[in-house]
């Protein structure tokens, strides 16, 4: 009986998950003493801003893409969306530079860095598709200018920035999904490996 | 791992020293609250830009001569779009990538085919009801030879356009030139708002694709004038700006930077070259942990001593 249970996909997956990310690493109650700098704040600030971006995006999605042009409440929710995006990028850039100067990839943490950097690139694409989906002068101008760069790479044949419906779908479905999955992977890797220790320096 | 193979830019001895209390959920909750309050405050104080969209009706009313000149260029095949190349047509090879001389867009081919004369002038005019003069001009144009069409276009191209008493006037021009009727009718149609409707709903009532109408507006000079006033042109770092005094896409500063400097600022291949450089730099950023030299920068610059100053001072 126990052999049968041991072989189940579910059992094996659960054991694998617990082995890779035990509860005390997933939800730690202590951290190394060297984690003592304001720079560490910008990771959780990025994550918090991402939560705000998604929540405000949800509210905008409920009433549709034209709502924020017609309602003062809608315009305020759009403002919340815009400023949470600005905070998200501000925090993410500082987080990225901080991690760079810590060489945070050391000790088999390369994939943590890679998922973070790819999340940054994905976030830029997500924000861009938002800018061209605004259905106002900004989206008209940005899309007609950006088309030249994207067309020049050949990608414009399939990724048409002048097609508002296509861009909105990328903005509210495909790219946020990618960004959230990548962020989740990134956070799991951080929890699993822990925060990179300082460089060792030989005492003079 | 043996000591001999230890690389300080790649490897690290995991921490076995002191730990201190850490409430990860409390940290997350406080951060979310602070970010929510900050966002709410910034949104309340600064709001967000929402400059109204422009229409063909506004364009043709504000600058009818620019509109008529653009419509003429679409009919004559001399507009920016008519000579664009892929993905819209085969009129040019497009841009090539730096030293590779690869015409990427041309290699992918035409996937959004647009015939400017048909899409922007002839097809919309054919939708006008009860317009015998326009129908006659369209029929004359359709039944004419290429030489006749070119002669009419040449004559119209040399004429002086003006807009007086609500009418587009091209002088001097022979009475038999159908281009005059086509462009004047298109201008009147645009000023009434009917051209916006004809071009947007050309493919049916439901649409979310504004490719044609945006390409047409972008071919004119009026649209760029508006953007110039909003500091949105390419040489104004416009790619990262938005209307008003808002931060815009500040994270695109490096991408925008290439357009400001030589040789990209004067290159016909700036778009594809800037993309190529940014793709290389992005790949470099993603792959930093695997690139010798680049991954040594943190250890050599020693900026980490600022971050871990308490640790190195023995305070933790």
Short mmCIF file of C-alpha atoms in Angstrom, two decimals, chain A residues 15-185:
data_model
loop_
_atom_site.label_atom_id
_atom_site.label_comp_id
_atom_site.label_asym_id
_atom_site.label_seq_id
_atom_site.Cartn_x
_atom_site.Cartn_y
_atom_site.Cartn_z
CA UNK A 15 7.75 15.54 -1.27
CA UNK A 16 9.72 17.30 -3.96
CA UNK A 17 8.19 20.67 -3.08
CA UNK A 18 8.81 20.24 0.64
CA UNK A 19 12.35 19.10 -0.07
CA UNK A 20 13.07 22.08 -2.33
CA UNK A 21 11.30 24.67 -0.22
CA UNK A 22 10.79 23.54 3.36
CA UNK A 23 8.36 25.67 5.44
CA UNK A 24 11.13 27.33 7.45
CA UNK A 25 12.64 28.64 4.22
CA UNK A 26 9.34 29.58 2.60
CA UNK A 27 8.22 31.54 5.67
CA UNK A 28 11.36 32.23 7.69
CA UNK A 29 11.36 33.78 11.15
CA UNK A 30 15.08 34.57 11.18
CA UNK A 31 17.56 35.92 8.67
CA UNK A 32 21.35 36.23 8.54
CA UNK A 33 22.74 39.12 10.57
CA UNK A 34 24.45 40.69 7.53
CA UNK A 35 21.04 41.54 6.03
CA UNK A 36 21.19 45.04 7.44
CA UNK A 37 20.76 47.74 4.80
CA UNK A 38 17.96 49.82 3.28
CA UNK A 39 18.81 48.37 -0.11
CA UNK A 40 17.06 45.16 0.91
CA UNK A 41 13.77 47.04 1.17
CA UNK A 42 13.50 47.56 -2.58
CA UNK A 43 12.75 43.92 -3.35
CA UNK A 44 9.65 43.87 -1.19
CA UNK A 45 8.71 47.38 -2.38
CA UNK A 46 8.85 46.11 -6.00
CA UNK A 47 6.63 43.21 -5.02
CA UNK A 48 4.17 45.49 -3.19
CA UNK A 49 4.02 47.87 -6.15
CA UNK A 50 3.35 44.92 -8.45
CA UNK A 51 0.42 43.95 -6.24
CA UNK A 52 -0.92 47.52 -6.53
CA UNK A 53 -0.43 47.51 -10.32
CA UNK A 54 -2.42 44.31 -10.64
CA UNK A 55 -5.19 45.34 -8.24
CA UNK A 56 -5.70 48.71 -9.95
CA UNK A 57 -5.56 46.97 -13.32
CA UNK A 58 -8.32 44.63 -12.15
CA UNK A 59 -10.51 47.61 -11.27
CA UNK A 60 -9.87 49.23 -14.67
CA UNK A 61 -10.70 45.92 -16.37
CA UNK A 62 -14.07 45.65 -14.61
CA UNK A 63 -15.45 48.72 -16.39
CA UNK A 64 -13.54 48.38 -19.67
CA UNK A 65 -10.95 50.42 -21.57
CA UNK A 66 -13.05 53.60 -22.08
CA UNK A 67 -14.25 54.02 -18.49
CA UNK A 68 -11.32 56.05 -17.24
CA UNK A 69 -11.88 58.71 -19.94
CA UNK A 70 -15.49 59.24 -18.86
CA UNK A 71 -15.48 58.99 -15.08
CA UNK A 72 -13.54 60.95 -12.46
CA UNK A 73 -13.35 57.79 -10.34
CA UNK A 74 -12.08 55.89 -13.35
CA UNK A 75 -9.48 58.59 -13.99
CA UNK A 76 -8.30 58.33 -10.36
CA UNK A 77 -8.00 54.54 -10.65
CA UNK A 78 -5.97 55.09 -13.82
CA UNK A 79 -3.76 57.49 -11.86
CA UNK A 80 -3.28 54.82 -9.19
CA UNK A 81 -2.34 52.38 -11.93
CA UNK A 82 0.15 54.83 -13.45
CA UNK A 83 1.86 55.75 -10.17
CA UNK A 84 2.07 52.18 -8.93
CA UNK A 85 3.82 51.37 -12.22
CA UNK A 86 6.24 54.26 -11.69
CA UNK A 87 6.99 53.08 -8.13
CA UNK A 88 7.35 49.51 -9.38
CA UNK A 89 10.01 50.46 -11.92
CA UNK A 90 11.78 52.85 -9.55
CA UNK A 91 12.03 50.17 -6.86
CA UNK A 92 12.91 47.43 -9.33
CA UNK A 93 15.80 49.40 -10.86
CA UNK A 94 17.30 50.14 -7.42
CA UNK A 95 16.76 46.49 -6.43
CA UNK A 96 18.51 45.38 -9.61
CA UNK A 97 21.53 47.64 -9.13
CA UNK A 98 21.75 46.70 -5.46
CA UNK A 99 21.78 43.01 -6.34
CA UNK A 100 24.35 43.66 -9.06
CA UNK A 101 26.79 45.25 -6.63
CA UNK A 102 26.21 42.42 -4.16
CA UNK A 103 27.00 39.95 -6.98
CA UNK A 104 23.82 38.25 -5.83
CA UNK A 105 24.25 35.42 -8.34
CA UNK A 106 27.05 33.83 -6.30
CA UNK A 107 26.53 30.42 -4.75
CA UNK A 108 24.28 28.80 -7.37
CA UNK A 109 21.97 31.80 -7.45
CA UNK A 110 22.44 32.51 -11.17
CA UNK A 111 18.87 31.59 -12.04
CA UNK A 112 17.57 33.94 -9.36
CA UNK A 113 19.38 36.77 -11.16
CA UNK A 114 18.23 35.54 -14.59
CA UNK A 115 14.54 35.36 -13.60
CA UNK A 116 14.80 38.83 -12.05
CA UNK A 117 16.37 40.35 -15.17
CA UNK A 118 13.86 38.64 -17.47
CA UNK A 119 11.04 39.91 -15.24
CA UNK A 120 12.45 43.42 -15.68
CA UNK A 121 12.44 43.06 -19.48
CA UNK A 122 8.95 41.54 -19.43
CA UNK A 123 7.71 44.41 -17.26
CA UNK A 124 9.02 46.94 -19.80
CA UNK A 125 7.03 45.18 -22.54
CA UNK A 126 3.96 45.06 -20.30
CA UNK A 127 4.16 48.78 -19.53
CA UNK A 128 4.70 49.59 -23.22
CA UNK A 129 1.57 47.69 -24.30
CA UNK A 130 -0.31 49.64 -21.61
CA UNK A 131 0.90 52.94 -23.02
CA UNK A 132 -0.33 52.03 -26.53
CA UNK A 133 -3.70 50.79 -25.22
CA UNK A 134 -4.75 54.05 -23.55
CA UNK A 135 -7.02 55.10 -26.45
CA UNK A 136 -5.94 58.74 -26.28
CA UNK A 137 -3.36 61.01 -27.93
CA UNK A 138 -0.48 59.36 -26.07
CA UNK A 139 -1.38 55.92 -27.38
CA UNK A 140 -1.88 57.29 -30.89
CA UNK A 141 1.52 58.97 -30.94
CA UNK A 142 3.49 56.27 -29.12
CA UNK A 143 2.09 53.48 -31.28
CA UNK A 144 2.70 55.28 -34.58
CA UNK A 145 6.29 56.01 -33.55
CA UNK A 146 7.05 52.63 -31.97
CA UNK A 147 5.83 50.75 -35.01
CA UNK A 148 8.98 51.72 -36.93
CA UNK A 149 11.32 50.14 -34.40
CA UNK A 150 9.28 46.97 -34.07
CA UNK A 151 8.60 46.71 -37.81
CA UNK A 152 12.32 47.08 -38.52
CA UNK A 153 13.02 43.88 -36.57
CA UNK A 154 10.39 41.95 -38.52
CA UNK A 155 8.27 41.47 -35.37
CA UNK A 156 5.75 44.07 -36.53
CA UNK A 157 4.28 41.52 -38.90
CA UNK A 158 2.85 39.65 -35.89
CA UNK A 159 3.00 42.20 -33.07
CA UNK A 160 1.06 45.14 -34.52
CA UNK A 161 1.24 48.06 -32.08
CA UNK A 162 -1.45 49.90 -34.07
CA UNK A 163 -3.94 47.10 -33.38
CA UNK A 164 -5.40 48.35 -30.10
CA UNK A 165 -7.30 45.13 -29.39
CA UNK A 166 -4.19 43.02 -29.83
CA UNK A 167 -2.10 45.31 -27.62
CA UNK A 168 -4.77 45.39 -24.89
CA UNK A 169 -4.84 41.58 -24.82
CA UNK A 170 -1.07 41.44 -24.50
CA UNK A 171 -1.26 44.09 -21.77
CA UNK A 172 -3.96 42.56 -19.60
CA UNK A 173 -3.52 38.82 -20.23
CA UNK A 174 -0.31 37.50 -21.76
CA UNK A 175 2.41 39.77 -20.41
CA UNK A 176 1.04 40.17 -16.84
CA UNK A 177 0.74 36.40 -16.65
CA UNK A 178 4.37 36.05 -17.71
CA UNK A 179 5.48 38.77 -15.27
CA UNK A 180 3.61 37.23 -12.34
CA UNK A 181 4.86 33.70 -13.06
CA UNK A 182 8.43 34.97 -13.40
CA UNK A 183 8.11 37.00 -10.19
CA UNK A 184 6.77 33.96 -8.35
CA UNK A 185 9.68 31.85 -9.61
#
